[in-house]
Coordinates of C-alpha atoms and ligand atoms in Angstrom, one line a residue:
M1 CA -45.7 163.9 22.0
A2 CA -42.7 163.7 24.4
G3 CA -44.4 160.6 25.9
G4 CA -44.8 159.2 22.4
L5 CA -41.1 159.9 21.6
A6 CA -40.0 158.0 24.7
V7 CA -41.7 154.9 23.1
T8 CA -40.6 155.3 19.5
Q9 CA -37.0 156.0 20.5
S10 CA -37.4 153.2 23.1
A11 CA -35.8 155.5 25.8
K12 CA -35.8 153.1 28.7
R13 CA -34.8 155.7 31.3
G14 CA -37.4 158.1 30.0
L15 CA -40.1 155.4 30.4
K16 CA -39.0 154.7 33.9
V17 CA -39.4 158.4 34.8
I18 CA -42.8 158.4 33.2
E19 CA -43.9 155.5 35.4
G20 CA -43.3 157.9 38.3
F21 CA -45.5 160.4 36.6
V22 CA -48.3 157.8 36.5
A23 CA -48.2 157.4 40.3
F24 CA -47.6 161.1 41.0
G25 CA -50.3 162.2 38.6
A26 CA -52.8 159.8 40.1
G27 CA -52.3 161.2 43.6
Y28 CA -52.5 164.8 42.4
M29 CA -55.6 164.2 40.3
L30 CA -57.5 162.4 43.0
A31 CA -56.7 165.2 45.5
I32 CA -57.9 167.9 43.2
A33 CA -61.0 166.0 42.2
F34 CA -62.1 165.3 45.7
A35 CA -60.9 168.3 47.6
E36 CA -61.5 171.0 45.0
V37 CA -63.5 170.2 41.8
L38 CA -66.3 168.1 43.5
P39 CA -67.2 170.6 46.2
E40 CA -67.0 173.5 43.7
A41 CA -69.3 171.7 41.2
I42 CA -71.9 170.9 43.9
E43 CA -71.8 174.4 45.3
R44 CA -72.6 175.7 41.8
G45 CA -74.9 173.1 40.5
G46 CA -76.6 171.8 43.7
S47 CA -77.1 168.1 44.3
S48 CA -78.0 167.5 40.6
A49 CA -74.3 168.2 39.8
A50 CA -73.5 164.9 41.5
V51 CA -75.4 163.1 38.6
F52 CA -73.1 164.8 36.1
V53 CA -70.0 163.7 38.1
L54 CA -71.3 160.1 37.8
L55 CA -72.0 160.7 34.1
G56 CA -68.4 161.8 33.5
Y57 CA -67.1 158.7 35.3
L58 CA -69.3 156.4 33.3
L59 CA -68.6 158.1 30.0
V60 CA -64.8 157.3 30.3
H61 CA -65.6 153.7 31.1
L62 CA -67.9 153.5 28.1
S63 CA -65.4 155.0 25.6
Q64 CA -62.2 153.3 27.0
H65 CA -63.4 150.0 28.2
T66 CA -66.8 149.1 26.7
L67 CA -66.5 150.1 23.0
T68 CA -62.8 149.2 23.2
P69 CA -61.5 145.6 22.9
H70 CA -58.2 146.2 24.8
F71 CA -57.1 149.2 26.7
H72 CA -55.1 150.0 29.8
F73 CA -52.9 152.9 30.8
G74 CA -49.1 152.6 30.7
E75 CA -46.8 151.1 28.1
E76 CA -48.3 148.3 25.9
T77 CA -45.8 145.5 26.0
H78 CA -47.6 142.7 24.1
R79 CA -49.0 142.5 20.6
V80 CA -52.6 143.8 20.1
S81 CA -54.9 143.9 17.0
H82 CA -54.9 146.9 14.8
S83 CA -58.5 147.6 15.7
A84 CA -57.6 147.7 19.4
G85 CA -55.2 150.5 18.6
V86 CA -57.8 152.5 16.6
S87 CA -60.5 152.1 19.3
A88 CA -58.0 153.0 22.0
L89 CA -57.3 156.2 20.1
I90 CA -61.0 157.0 19.8
G91 CA -61.6 156.4 23.5
L92 CA -58.6 158.5 24.5
L93 CA -59.6 161.3 22.2
L94 CA -62.9 161.7 24.2
H95 CA -60.9 161.5 27.4
T96 CA -58.4 164.1 26.3
F97 CA -61.2 166.4 25.0
F98 CA -62.6 166.3 28.6
D99 CA -59.1 167.1 29.9
G100 CA -59.4 170.3 28.0
V101 CA -63.0 170.9 29.3
A102 CA -61.7 170.5 32.8
I103 CA -59.0 173.2 32.4
A104 CA -61.4 175.6 30.8
S105 CA -64.1 174.9 33.5
G106 CA -61.6 175.5 36.2
F107 CA -60.6 178.9 34.8
L108 CA -64.3 179.8 34.6
V109 CA -64.4 179.4 38.4
S110 CA -61.0 181.1 39.3
T111 CA -57.5 181.5 38.0
E112 CA -56.3 179.4 40.9
L113 CA -58.6 176.4 40.1
G114 CA -57.7 176.7 36.4
L115 CA -54.0 176.6 37.1
L116 CA -54.3 173.6 39.5
L117 CA -56.3 171.7 37.0
F118 CA -53.8 172.6 34.3
I119 CA -51.0 171.0 36.4
A120 CA -53.2 167.9 37.1
I121 CA -53.8 167.4 33.4
F122 CA -50.2 168.2 32.5
L123 CA -48.9 165.5 34.9
H124 CA -50.6 162.7 33.1
K125 CA -50.0 163.9 29.5
L126 CA -46.6 162.1 29.4
P127 CA -48.1 158.7 30.4
E128 CA -51.0 159.4 28.0
G129 CA -48.5 159.8 25.1
V130 CA -46.7 156.6 26.2
T131 CA -50.0 154.8 26.3
I132 CA -51.3 155.8 22.9
S133 CA -47.9 155.4 21.0
S134 CA -47.1 152.0 22.5
I135 CA -50.6 150.6 21.8
Q136 CA -50.3 151.9 18.2
I137 CA -46.9 150.3 17.7
A138 CA -48.2 147.0 19.4
G139 CA -51.0 147.1 16.8
G140 CA -48.6 147.3 13.9
S141 CA -48.5 151.0 13.2
T142 CA -45.4 152.9 12.1
P143 CA -43.5 155.1 14.7
M144 CA -44.7 158.1 12.6
R145 CA -48.3 157.2 13.0
A146 CA -47.8 156.4 16.7
L147 CA -46.4 159.9 17.2
G148 CA -49.3 161.3 15.1
S149 CA -51.8 159.7 17.5
A150 CA -50.0 161.4 20.4
A151 CA -50.3 164.7 18.6
M152 CA -54.0 164.1 18.1
L153 CA -54.5 163.7 21.8
G154 CA -52.8 167.0 22.4
A155 CA -55.0 168.7 19.8
A156 CA -58.1 167.2 21.3
T157 CA -57.2 168.7 24.7
V158 CA -56.9 172.1 23.2
I159 CA -60.2 171.7 21.3
G160 CA -61.8 170.8 24.6
V161 CA -60.6 174.0 26.1
L162 CA -61.9 176.1 23.2
A163 CA -65.3 174.2 23.0
T164 CA -66.1 174.8 26.6
D165 CA -66.7 178.5 25.8
Y166 CA -69.0 177.8 22.9
I167 CA -71.1 174.8 23.9
G168 CA -73.6 175.9 26.6
F169 CA -73.9 172.3 28.0
L170 CA -70.2 172.2 28.7
T171 CA -70.1 175.7 30.1
E172 CA -72.8 174.7 32.6
H173 CA -71.9 171.1 33.5
G174 CA -68.2 170.9 32.4
L175 CA -66.9 171.2 36.0
A176 CA -69.1 168.4 37.3
L177 CA -68.3 166.2 34.3
S178 CA -64.6 166.8 34.7
A179 CA -64.8 165.8 38.3
G180 CA -66.1 162.4 37.2
V181 CA -63.6 162.1 34.4
T182 CA -60.7 163.1 36.7
I183 CA -61.7 160.5 39.3
Y184 CA -61.9 157.9 36.6
V185 CA -58.5 158.7 35.2
G186 CA -56.9 158.9 38.6
A187 CA -58.5 155.9 40.3
S188 CA -59.4 153.6 37.5
N189 CA -56.8 154.3 34.8
L190 CA -53.6 155.3 36.7
V191 CA -53.8 153.6 40.1
P192 CA -54.3 150.1 38.6
E193 CA -51.0 150.6 36.7
F194 CA -48.9 150.5 39.8
Q195 CA -51.1 149.0 42.6
G196 CA -49.8 145.5 41.8
K197 CA -46.1 146.6 42.0
R198 CA -44.2 145.8 45.2
G199 CA -42.1 148.2 47.2
W200 CA -42.5 151.6 48.7
T201 CA -41.3 153.9 46.0
L202 CA -44.4 154.1 43.8
P203 CA -46.8 154.4 46.8
A204 CA -44.6 157.1 48.3
V205 CA -44.7 159.0 44.9
F206 CA -48.5 158.5 44.8
F207 CA -49.1 159.9 48.3
G208 CA -46.6 162.6 47.5
G209 CA -48.7 163.6 44.5
A210 CA -51.7 164.1 46.7
G211 CA -49.6 166.1 49.2
T212 CA -48.1 168.2 46.4
F213 CA -51.6 169.3 45.3
F214 CA -52.2 171.0 48.7
A215 CA -48.7 172.5 48.5
T216 CA -49.3 174.0 45.1
K217 CA -52.7 175.3 46.3
W218 CA -51.1 177.1 49.2
A219 CA -48.4 178.4 47.0
L220 CA -50.9 179.9 44.6
Q221 CA -52.8 181.4 47.5
A222 CA -49.6 182.9 48.8
L223 CA -49.0 184.4 45.4
G224 CA -52.5 186.0 45.6
L225 CA -54.0 184.0 42.8
H226 CA -56.9 182.9 44.9
Ligands
ZN301 ZN1 -52.1 145.4 27.0
ZN302 ZN1 -56.0 162.8 30.2

């Protein structure tokens, strides 16, 4: 909702900071997906877990870019049709549901992995709020409805956390699915938002995000949360 507010209040400086969150979150998410979630999922589910990783990746593409006429991460700056806004919301609801599944699946492995995944998801929640609110406004919705959409994404994340405990399929394959979802969000949603921009700042923030993942992991281990 904070991301949504930055759009509806047209807070230019806030949006600039959130652009940094996109790059930082991308680095952090890719680091945790490749270095932590992927090996953990394969250790638990064997090589068949790899198929669920792929499934998670494909599922996000299906919901965000196949059934959706127009969607990309970051602030929407041109006019889009109303239906583009609605389908972007549906696609992002599925994505945010799996954000919640990822957090819960992490905690099922260890407190450390749960906390690391929580940070990874938290980092791209501001850009997520910006994305959905701006596409709603670009599609002609009122600021109130734009904020409401951001709130729905937050709620879907919490529902994903709760559902993981009750749906056997998610309890079993949630970790592998969220590895695929996290790789998609990092590599295919967030990275394309800044890879065309010149200069060293955003790449430095991106690499810094990946480095920070290892720093937080060591910090949590030092705190004995391993
Ligand atoms: Zn656009
Ligand atoms: Zn997300």
